[in-house]
Amino acid sequence: MKISIIGFGWLGKPLAEKLLAKSYQVQGSATSEDKVAKLNQDGLDTILFNLNPHPEGLVFQSLFDTDVLIINVPPRTKSAAPTFHPEQIKYLKELAKQGNVFKIIYVSATSVYPDQNQVARESDKLTKGSTGNPALFEAERILGQDKTYDLTIVRFGGLLGVDRIPGRYFSGKEQVVGDSPVNYIHRDDAVDLMIWIIEKGLWNETYNGVAPLHPKRKEVYEKNAADLGFDPPVSYQEPDKNPWKEISADKILATGFNFTMSNPLDFWYQK
């Protein structure tokens, strides 16, 4: 089976390495010549490909000669207009249709759910007016409309672990939000979850990709600080001051998928 990954980044590279170890044919993309050279040196078949939002690159059409296309393109929510990412996805969809791609996994995020002090599930009815992330919501809609391929959407929570340490981002900060539940997933589990979807044939579905346990933010930050030797936050905001959501992992668990790190308090990190 041939698998193409648009975005050999923090998540895409280890996903490719694990797929290669399982004897899949893997090709992917990076957005600069330096990155392409480094990834090829690391043994990954990498092509220069950018979406600005129109496609740019060299011989990138081969990325779409594949059985499974994994779209791992984080939206530039801070540096680009809300329409930028949906435009990127329109071009990707057209390239996938031209290449007769059979199956697509789209990496979305749990930010599509609004913060309404609720447990959020895949069956929740979202609209353009109610979503927490209009760019991702529109991208999901575009991919799902008039499709000629099987599509599964994975809404990942906060992708953490390895060198992404949540407590470090708030070390020494004041008035940090601490009372709301976290919705995290370790990178190792995120990689395994996408491979699980491919190998179990879980197509035309939407899954939340989050660890099933949801400790409070304060618990995670304090444990990170104690375990890794940096300062915890100086102070926290009063409880119940900020809206929150807790993302349900029940649907992916029902398929038989097992998280190796079901509790964000147990995530491993590089010191």
PDB file of C-alpha atoms in Angstrom:
ATOM      1  CA  MET A   1       0.000   0.000   0.000  1.00  0.00           C
ATOM      2  CA  LYS A   2       1.229   3.480  -0.906  1.00  0.00           C
ATOM      3  CA  ILE A   3       0.711   6.257   1.639  1.00  0.00           C
ATOM      4  CA  SER A   4       1.429   9.952   1.114  1.00  0.00           C
ATOM      5  CA  ILE A   5       1.708  12.393   4.006  1.00  0.00           C
ATOM      6  CA  ILE A   6       1.271  16.079   3.264  1.00  0.00           C
ATOM      7  CA  GLY A   7       3.416  17.536   6.031  1.00  0.00           C
ATOM      8  CA  PHE A   8       6.492  15.660   7.274  1.00  0.00           C
ATOM      9  CA  GLY A   9       6.601  17.725  10.463  1.00  0.00           C
ATOM     10  CA  TRP A  10       6.524  17.040  14.192  1.00  0.00           C
ATOM     11  CA  LEU A  11       3.729  14.486  13.740  1.00  0.00           C
ATOM     12  CA  GLY A  12       4.164  13.471  10.113  1.00  0.00           C
ATOM     13  CA  LYS A  13       7.799  12.378  10.331  1.00  0.00           C
ATOM     14  CA  PRO A  14       7.401   9.811  13.157  1.00  0.00           C
ATOM     15  CA  LEU A  15       4.214   8.590  11.478  1.00  0.00           C
ATOM     16  CA  ALA A  16       6.171   7.992   8.269  1.00  0.00           C
ATOM     17  CA  GLU A  17       8.967   6.209  10.132  1.00  0.00           C
ATOM     18  CA  LYS A  18       6.517   3.839  11.805  1.00  0.00           C
ATOM     19  CA  LEU A  19       4.692   3.149   8.537  1.00  0.00           C
ATOM     20  CA  LEU A  20       8.013   2.368   6.835  1.00  0.00           C
ATOM     21  CA  ALA A  21       8.886  -0.022   9.667  1.00  0.00           C
ATOM     22  CA  LYS A  22       5.604  -1.804   8.882  1.00  0.00           C
ATOM     23  CA  SER A  23       6.649  -2.116   5.198  1.00  0.00           C
ATOM     24  CA  TYR A  24       4.307   0.479   3.686  1.00  0.00           C
ATOM     25  CA  GLN A  25       5.515   2.611   0.775  1.00  0.00           C
ATOM     26  CA  VAL A  26       5.647   6.158   2.132  1.00  0.00           C
ATOM     27  CA  GLN A  27       6.172   9.506   0.471  1.00  0.00           C
ATOM     28  CA  GLY A  28       5.700  12.948   1.945  1.00  0.00           C
ATOM     29  CA  SER A  29       6.269  16.658   1.677  1.00  0.00           C
ATOM     30  CA  ALA A  30       8.130  19.498   3.343  1.00  0.00           C
ATOM     31  CA  THR A  31       7.937  23.239   2.747  1.00  0.00           C
ATOM     32  CA  SER A  32      11.608  24.188   2.263  1.00  0.00           C
ATOM     33  CA  GLU A  33      14.562  22.818   0.330  1.00  0.00           C
ATOM     34  CA  ASP A  34      16.594  22.497   3.539  1.00  0.00           C
ATOM     35  CA  LYS A  35      13.883  20.390   5.173  1.00  0.00           C
ATOM     36  CA  VAL A  36      13.534  18.239   2.055  1.00  0.00           C
ATOM     37  CA  ALA A  37      17.283  17.588   1.951  1.00  0.00           C
ATOM     38  CA  LYS A  38      17.425  16.704   5.648  1.00  0.00           C
ATOM     39  CA  LEU A  39      14.418  14.357   5.472  1.00  0.00           C
ATOM     40  CA  ASN A  40      15.748  12.603   2.379  1.00  0.00           C
ATOM     41  CA  GLN A  41      19.058  12.208   4.203  1.00  0.00           C
ATOM     42  CA  ASP A  42      17.099  10.568   7.033  1.00  0.00           C
ATOM     43  CA  GLY A  43      15.730   8.016   4.585  1.00  0.00           C
ATOM     44  CA  LEU A  44      12.303   9.556   3.932  1.00  0.00           C
ATOM     45  CA  ASP A  45      11.144  10.071   0.345  1.00  0.00           C
ATOM     46  CA  THR A  46      10.359  13.784   0.541  1.00  0.00           C
ATOM     47  CA  ILE A  47       9.136  16.282  -2.066  1.00  0.00           C
ATOM     48  CA  LEU A  48       9.091  20.084  -1.920  1.00  0.00           C
ATOM     49  CA  PHE A  49       5.462  21.181  -1.692  1.00  0.00           C
ATOM     50  CA  ASN A  50       3.805  24.352  -0.442  1.00  0.00           C
ATOM     51  CA  LEU A  51       0.237  25.605  -0.291  1.00  0.00           C
ATOM     52  CA  ASN A  52       0.155  29.415  -0.367  1.00  0.00           C
ATOM     53  CA  PRO A  53      -2.767  28.632  -0.657  1.00  0.00           C
ATOM     54  CA  HIS A  54      -2.246  27.442  -4.263  1.00  0.00           C
ATOM     55  CA  PRO A  55       0.170  24.527  -4.805  1.00  0.00           C
ATOM     56  CA  GLU A  56       3.862  25.291  -5.276  1.00  0.00           C
ATOM     57  CA  GLY A  57       6.779  22.892  -5.564  1.00  0.00           C
ATOM     58  CA  LEU A  58       8.606  20.403  -7.739  1.00  0.00           C
ATOM     59  CA  VAL A  59       6.991  17.287  -9.253  1.00  0.00           C
ATOM     60  CA  PHE A  60       4.547  17.190  -6.360  1.00  0.00           C
ATOM     61  CA  GLN A  61       1.935  15.390  -8.467  1.00  0.00           C
ATOM     62  CA  SER A  62       3.525  12.078  -7.427  1.00  0.00           C
ATOM     63  CA  LEU A  63       2.261  12.714  -3.896  1.00  0.00           C
ATOM     64  CA  PHE A  64      -1.241  12.115  -5.218  1.00  0.00           C
ATOM     65  CA  ASP A  65      -0.400   8.801  -6.893  1.00  0.00           C
ATOM     66  CA  THR A  66      -1.241   6.980  -3.692  1.00  0.00           C
ATOM     67  CA  ASP A  67      -3.719   4.684  -1.993  1.00  0.00           C
ATOM     68  CA  VAL A  68      -4.023   6.760   1.187  1.00  0.00           C
ATOM     69  CA  LEU A  69      -3.467  10.508   1.472  1.00  0.00           C
ATOM     70  CA  ILE A  70      -2.893  11.933   4.960  1.00  0.00           C
ATOM     71  CA  ILE A  71      -3.448  15.692   5.100  1.00  0.00           C
ATOM     72  CA  ASN A  72      -1.443  17.046   7.992  1.00  0.00           C
ATOM     73  CA  VAL A  73      -1.434  20.791   7.307  1.00  0.00           C
ATOM     74  CA  PRO A  74      -1.998  22.874  10.456  1.00  0.00           C
ATOM     75  CA  PRO A  75      -3.981  26.049   9.731  1.00  0.00           C
ATOM     76  CA  ARG A  76      -2.127  29.329  10.209  1.00  0.00           C
ATOM     77  CA  THR A  77      -4.767  30.741  12.507  1.00  0.00           C
ATOM     78  CA  LYS A  78      -2.591  33.589  13.830  1.00  0.00           C
ATOM     79  CA  SER A  79      -0.823  34.674  10.643  1.00  0.00           C
ATOM     80  CA  ALA A  80      -3.453  34.108   7.958  1.00  0.00           C
ATOM     81  CA  ALA A  81      -7.097  34.936   7.271  1.00  0.00           C
ATOM     82  CA  PRO A  82      -9.743  32.343   8.264  1.00  0.00           C
ATOM     83  CA  THR A  83     -10.270  31.645   4.547  1.00  0.00           C
ATOM     84  CA  PHE A  84      -6.613  30.661   3.938  1.00  0.00           C
ATOM     85  CA  HIS A  85      -6.741  27.083   5.235  1.00  0.00           C
ATOM     86  CA  PRO A  86     -10.027  26.225   3.490  1.00  0.00           C
ATOM     87  CA  GLU A  87      -8.455  27.485   0.251  1.00  0.00           C
ATOM     88  CA  GLN A  88      -5.479  25.190   0.827  1.00  0.00           C
ATOM     89  CA  ILE A  89      -7.881  22.280   1.292  1.00  0.00           C
ATOM     90  CA  LYS A  90      -9.789  23.144  -1.916  1.00  0.00           C
ATOM     91  CA  TYR A  91      -6.558  22.780  -3.903  1.00  0.00           C
ATOM     92  CA  LEU A  92      -5.616  19.560  -2.104  1.00  0.00           C
ATOM     93  CA  LYS A  93      -9.036  18.108  -2.766  1.00  0.00           C
ATOM     94  CA  GLU A  94      -8.760  18.870  -6.486  1.00  0.00           C
ATOM     95  CA  LEU A  95      -5.282  17.321  -6.664  1.00  0.00           C
ATOM     96  CA  ALA A  96      -6.570  14.232  -4.827  1.00  0.00           C
ATOM     97  CA  LYS A  97      -9.468  13.877  -7.271  1.00  0.00           C
ATOM     98  CA  GLN A  98      -7.152  14.304 -10.271  1.00  0.00           C
ATOM     99  CA  GLY A  99      -4.885  11.609  -8.841  1.00  0.00           C
ATOM    100  CA  ASN A 100      -7.801   9.270  -8.126  1.00  0.00           C
ATOM    101  CA  VAL A 101      -6.867   9.012  -4.459  1.00  0.00           C
ATOM    102  CA  PHE A 102      -9.060   6.370  -2.842  1.00  0.00           C
ATOM    103  CA  LYS A 103      -8.775   7.242   0.830  1.00  0.00           C
ATOM    104  CA  ILE A 104      -7.998  10.414   2.827  1.00  0.00           C
ATOM    105  CA  ILE A 105      -7.288  11.038   6.491  1.00  0.00           C
ATOM    106  CA  TYR A 106      -7.654  14.696   7.417  1.00  0.00           C
ATOM    107  CA  VAL A 107      -5.907  15.838  10.591  1.00  0.00           C
ATOM    108  CA  SER A 108      -8.288  18.285  12.247  1.00  0.00           C
ATOM    109  CA  ALA A 109      -8.466  19.438  15.868  1.00  0.00           C
ATOM    110  CA  THR A 110     -10.852  19.462  18.805  1.00  0.00           C
ATOM    111  CA  SER A 111     -10.890  23.256  18.601  1.00  0.00           C
ATOM    112  CA  VAL A 112     -13.814  22.808  16.179  1.00  0.00           C
ATOM    113  CA  TYR A 113     -15.956  22.259  19.281  1.00  0.00           C
ATOM    114  CA  PRO A 114     -17.005  25.398  21.182  1.00  0.00           C
ATOM    115  CA  ASP A 115     -16.177  25.845  24.872  1.00  0.00           C
ATOM    116  CA  GLN A 116     -19.586  25.508  26.523  1.00  0.00           C
ATOM    117  CA  ASN A 117     -18.731  23.632  29.747  1.00  0.00           C
ATOM    118  CA  GLN A 118     -19.710  20.361  28.074  1.00  0.00           C
ATOM    119  CA  VAL A 119     -18.527  16.910  27.102  1.00  0.00           C
ATOM    120  CA  ALA A 120     -17.955  17.162  23.331  1.00  0.00           C
ATOM    121  CA  ARG A 121     -18.635  14.188  21.066  1.00  0.00           C
ATOM    122  CA  GLU A 122     -18.334  13.503  17.352  1.00  0.00           C
ATOM    123  CA  SER A 123     -22.128  13.383  17.089  1.00  0.00           C
ATOM    124  CA  ASP A 124     -22.450  17.021  18.224  1.00  0.00           C
ATOM    125  CA  LYS A 125     -24.081  19.151  15.554  1.00  0.00           C
ATOM    126  CA  LEU A 126     -21.679  21.944  14.610  1.00  0.00           C
ATOM    127  CA  THR A 127     -22.477  24.932  12.430  1.00  0.00           C
ATOM    128  CA  LYS A 128     -20.474  27.787  10.995  1.00  0.00           C
ATOM    129  CA  GLY A 129     -21.908  29.944  13.768  1.00  0.00           C
ATOM    130  CA  SER A 130     -21.306  27.543  16.644  1.00  0.00           C
ATOM    131  CA  THR A 131     -17.895  26.060  15.839  1.00  0.00           C
ATOM    132  CA  GLY A 132     -14.873  27.039  17.864  1.00  0.00           C
ATOM    133  CA  ASN A 133     -12.621  27.039  14.772  1.00  0.00           C
ATOM    134  CA  PRO A 134     -14.256  28.294  11.550  1.00  0.00           C
ATOM    135  CA  ALA A 135     -11.217  27.482   9.369  1.00  0.00           C
ATOM    136  CA  LEU A 136     -11.116  23.820  10.393  1.00  0.00           C
ATOM    137  CA  PHE A 137     -14.888  23.497  10.290  1.00  0.00           C
ATOM    138  CA  GLU A 138     -14.944  24.798   6.712  1.00  0.00           C
ATOM    139  CA  ALA A 139     -12.021  22.565   5.710  1.00  0.00           C
ATOM    140  CA  GLU A 140     -13.857  19.502   7.039  1.00  0.00           C
ATOM    141  CA  ARG A 141     -16.981  20.569   5.143  1.00  0.00           C
ATOM    142  CA  ILE A 142     -15.095  21.041   1.862  1.00  0.00           C
ATOM    143  CA  LEU A 143     -13.482  17.606   2.050  1.00  0.00           C
ATOM    144  CA  GLY A 144     -16.784  15.943   2.891  1.00  0.00           C
ATOM    145  CA  GLN A 145     -18.758  17.574   0.092  1.00  0.00           C
ATOM    146  CA  ASP A 146     -19.140  15.804  -3.293  1.00  0.00           C
ATOM    147  CA  LYS A 147     -16.288  13.459  -2.445  1.00  0.00           C
ATOM    148  CA  THR A 148     -14.974  10.712  -4.690  1.00  0.00           C
ATOM    149  CA  TYR A 149     -12.900   9.060  -1.928  1.00  0.00           C
ATOM    150  CA  ASP A 150     -13.335   7.566   1.507  1.00  0.00           C
ATOM    151  CA  LEU A 151     -12.685  10.226   4.152  1.00  0.00           C
ATOM    152  CA  THR A 152     -11.955   9.921   7.848  1.00  0.00           C
ATOM    153  CA  ILE A 153     -11.447  13.022   9.970  1.00  0.00           C
ATOM    154  CA  VAL A 154      -9.353  12.844  13.137  1.00  0.00           C
ATOM    155  CA  ARG A 155      -9.900  15.705  15.564  1.00  0.00           C
ATOM    156  CA  PHE A 156      -6.796  15.650  17.713  1.00  0.00           C
ATOM    157  CA  GLY A 157      -6.606  17.325  21.088  1.00  0.00           C
ATOM    158  CA  GLY A 158      -3.417  19.047  22.175  1.00  0.00           C
ATOM    159  CA  LEU A 159      -0.558  17.119  20.551  1.00  0.00           C
ATOM    160  CA  LEU A 160       2.049  16.810  23.269  1.00  0.00           C
ATOM    161  CA  GLY A 161       4.885  14.664  24.549  1.00  0.00           C
ATOM    162  CA  VAL A 162       8.559  14.364  23.597  1.00  0.00           C
ATOM    163  CA  ASP A 163       9.735  18.012  23.430  1.00  0.00           C
ATOM    164  CA  ARG A 164       6.275  19.588  23.762  1.00  0.00           C
ATOM    165  CA  ILE A 165       5.784  20.019  27.497  1.00  0.00           C
ATOM    166  CA  PRO A 166       2.587  21.852  28.476  1.00  0.00           C
ATOM    167  CA  GLY A 167       3.835  22.985  31.884  1.00  0.00           C
ATOM    168  CA  ARG A 168       6.900  24.643  30.369  1.00  0.00           C
ATOM    169  CA  TYR A 169       4.721  27.044  28.365  1.00  0.00           C
ATOM    170  CA  PHE A 170       3.323  28.407  31.645  1.00  0.00           C
ATOM    171  CA  SER A 171       6.434  28.201  33.814  1.00  0.00           C
ATOM    172  CA  GLY A 172       6.685  31.293  36.033  1.00  0.00           C
ATOM    173  CA  LYS A 173       3.507  32.840  34.554  1.00  0.00           C
ATOM    174  CA  GLU A 174       0.817  34.548  36.617  1.00  0.00           C
ATOM    175  CA  GLN A 175      -2.963  34.107  36.497  1.00  0.00           C
ATOM    176  CA  VAL A 176      -2.814  30.880  34.499  1.00  0.00           C
ATOM    177  CA  VAL A 177      -6.008  28.929  33.771  1.00  0.00           C
ATOM    178  CA  GLY A 178      -5.739  25.859  35.985  1.00  0.00           C
ATOM    179  CA  ASP A 179      -9.201  24.530  36.766  1.00  0.00           C
ATOM    180  CA  SER A 180     -10.375  23.259  33.364  1.00  0.00           C
ATOM    181  CA  PRO A 181      -9.822  19.686  32.111  1.00  0.00           C
ATOM    182  CA  VAL A 182      -7.072  19.022  29.577  1.00  0.00           C
ATOM    183  CA  ASN A 183      -7.732  17.381  26.223  1.00  0.00           C
ATOM    184  CA  TYR A 184      -4.304  16.067  25.280  1.00  0.00           C
ATOM    185  CA  ILE A 185      -2.903  13.186  23.272  1.00  0.00           C
ATOM    186  CA  HIS A 186       0.687  11.981  23.262  1.00  0.00           C
ATOM    187  CA  ARG A 187       2.377  11.964  19.879  1.00  0.00           C
ATOM    188  CA  ASP A 188       3.010   8.211  20.109  1.00  0.00           C
ATOM    189  CA  ASP A 189      -0.711   7.543  20.487  1.00  0.00           C
ATOM    190  CA  ALA A 190      -1.574   9.997  17.696  1.00  0.00           C
ATOM    191  CA  VAL A 191       0.710   8.078  15.327  1.00  0.00           C
ATOM    192  CA  ASP A 192      -0.739   4.727  16.386  1.00  0.00           C
ATOM    193  CA  LEU A 193      -4.301   6.013  16.056  1.00  0.00           C
ATOM    194  CA  MET A 194      -3.832   6.972  12.395  1.00  0.00           C
ATOM    195  CA  ILE A 195      -2.223   3.626  11.594  1.00  0.00           C
ATOM    196  CA  TRP A 196      -5.109   1.910  13.415  1.00  0.00           C
ATOM    197  CA  ILE A 197      -7.622   3.694  11.163  1.00  0.00           C
ATOM    198  CA  ILE A 198      -5.774   2.552   8.040  1.00  0.00           C
ATOM    199  CA  GLU A 199      -5.294  -1.046   9.143  1.00  0.00           C
ATOM    200  CA  LYS A 200      -8.816  -1.494  10.523  1.00  0.00           C
ATOM    201  CA  GLY A 201     -10.456   0.209   7.546  1.00  0.00           C
ATOM    202  CA  LEU A 202     -12.256   2.802   9.665  1.00  0.00           C
ATOM    203  CA  TRP A 203     -13.366   4.992   6.788  1.00  0.00           C
ATOM    204  CA  ASN A 204     -16.038   7.663   6.395  1.00  0.00           C
ATOM    205  CA  GLU A 205     -15.995   8.431  10.109  1.00  0.00           C
ATOM    206  CA  THR A 206     -14.959  11.248  12.436  1.00  0.00           C
ATOM    207  CA  TYR A 207     -12.935  10.416  15.535  1.00  0.00           C
ATOM    208  CA  ASN A 208     -11.739  12.472  18.464  1.00  0.00           C
ATOM    209  CA  GLY A 209      -8.077  11.773  19.101  1.00  0.00           C
ATOM    210  CA  VAL A 210      -7.646  12.528  22.799  1.00  0.00           C
ATOM    211  CA  ALA A 211      -6.437  10.594  25.812  1.00  0.00           C
ATOM    212  CA  PRO A 212      -9.492   9.251  27.681  1.00  0.00           C
ATOM    213  CA  LEU A 213      -8.515  10.816  31.023  1.00  0.00           C
ATOM    214  CA  HIS A 214      -8.763  14.549  31.656  1.00  0.00           C
ATOM    215  CA  PRO A 215      -6.864  15.829  34.701  1.00  0.00           C
ATOM    216  CA  LYS A 216      -7.012  19.534  35.500  1.00  0.00           C
ATOM    217  CA  ARG A 217      -4.536  21.849  33.821  1.00  0.00           C
ATOM    218  CA  LYS A 218      -3.017  22.755  37.169  1.00  0.00           C
ATOM    219  CA  GLU A 219      -2.286  19.094  37.934  1.00  0.00           C
ATOM    220  CA  VAL A 220      -0.454  18.661  34.644  1.00  0.00           C
ATOM    221  CA  TYR A 221       1.559  21.879  34.934  1.00  0.00           C
ATOM    222  CA  GLU A 222       2.609  21.164  38.509  1.00  0.00           C
ATOM    223  CA  LYS A 223       3.633  17.588  37.703  1.00  0.00           C
ATOM    224  CA  ASN A 224       5.621  18.681  34.645  1.00  0.00           C
ATOM    225  CA  ALA A 225       7.470  21.232  36.768  1.00  0.00           C
ATOM    226  CA  ALA A 226       8.227  18.716  39.538  1.00  0.00           C
ATOM    227  CA  ASP A 227       9.303  15.959  37.136  1.00  0.00           C
ATOM    228  CA  LEU A 228      11.393  18.087  34.795  1.00  0.00           C
ATOM    229  CA  GLY A 229      12.847  20.668  37.151  1.00  0.00           C
ATOM    230  CA  PHE A 230      11.403  24.019  36.132  1.00  0.00           C
ATOM    231  CA  ASP A 231       9.225  26.539  37.947  1.00  0.00           C
ATOM    232  CA  PRO A 232       5.451  25.984  38.033  1.00  0.00           C
ATOM    233  CA  PRO A 233       3.061  28.868  37.369  1.00  0.00           C
ATOM    234  CA  VAL A 234       3.220  31.598  39.996  1.00  0.00           C
ATOM    235  CA  SER A 235      -0.566  31.892  40.325  1.00  0.00           C
ATOM    236  CA  TYR A 236      -3.818  30.622  38.853  1.00  0.00           C
ATOM    237  CA  GLN A 237      -7.097  32.258  37.933  1.00  0.00           C
ATOM    238  CA  GLU A 238     -10.131  31.735  40.117  1.00  0.00           C
ATOM    239  CA  PRO A 239     -12.030  28.479  39.409  1.00  0.00           C
ATOM    240  CA  ASP A 240     -14.996  28.555  37.021  1.00  0.00           C
ATOM    241  CA  LYS A 241     -13.832  31.819  35.459  1.00  0.00           C
ATOM    242  CA  ASN A 242     -13.292  30.399  31.961  1.00  0.00           C
ATOM    243  CA  PRO A 243     -15.511  28.211  29.761  1.00  0.00           C
ATOM    244  CA  TRP A 244     -14.179  24.739  29.008  1.00  0.00           C
ATOM    245  CA  LYS A 245     -14.908  21.480  27.208  1.00  0.00           C
ATOM    246  CA  GLU A 246     -14.021  17.859  27.816  1.00  0.00           C
ATOM    247  CA  ILE A 247     -13.511  15.833  24.642  1.00  0.00           C
ATOM    248  CA  SER A 248     -14.884  12.304  24.680  1.00  0.00           C
ATOM    249  CA  ALA A 249     -12.643   9.476  23.425  1.00  0.00           C
ATOM    250  CA  ASP A 250     -15.458   6.909  23.653  1.00  0.00           C
ATOM    251  CA  LYS A 251     -15.920   6.460  19.897  1.00  0.00           C
ATOM    252  CA  ILE A 252     -12.310   5.515  19.093  1.00  0.00           C
ATOM    253  CA  LEU A 253     -12.139   3.345  22.220  1.00  0.00           C
ATOM    254  CA  ALA A 254     -15.209   1.455  20.996  1.00  0.00           C
ATOM    255  CA  THR A 255     -13.224   0.344  17.924  1.00  0.00           C
ATOM    256  CA  GLY A 256     -10.768  -1.495  20.192  1.00  0.00           C
ATOM    257  CA  PHE A 257      -7.996   1.102  20.063  1.00  0.00           C
ATOM    258  CA  ASN A 258      -5.824   1.168  23.189  1.00  0.00           C
ATOM    259  CA  PHE A 259      -3.983   4.277  24.304  1.00  0.00           C
ATOM    260  CA  THR A 260      -0.493   3.561  25.611  1.00  0.00           C
ATOM    261  CA  MET A 261      -0.755   6.794  27.612  1.00  0.00           C
ATOM    262  CA  SER A 262      -4.371   7.256  28.617  1.00  0.00           C
ATOM    263  CA  ASN A 263      -3.525   9.788  31.343  1.00  0.00           C
ATOM    264  CA  PRO A 264      -1.725  13.054  30.429  1.00  0.00           C
ATOM    265  CA  LEU A 265      -0.110  12.947  33.876  1.00  0.00           C
ATOM    266  CA  ASP A 266       1.888   9.953  32.600  1.00  0.00           C
ATOM    267  CA  PHE A 267       3.133  11.376  29.277  1.00  0.00           C
ATOM    268  CA  TRP A 268       6.844  10.958  28.627  1.00  0.00           C
ATOM    269  CA  TYR A 269       9.042  13.901  27.665  1.00  0.00           C
ATOM    270  CA  GLN A 270      12.635  14.532  26.718  1.00  0.00           C
ATOM    271  CA  LYS A 271      14.498  16.311  29.497  1.00  0.00           C
TER     272      LYS A 271
END
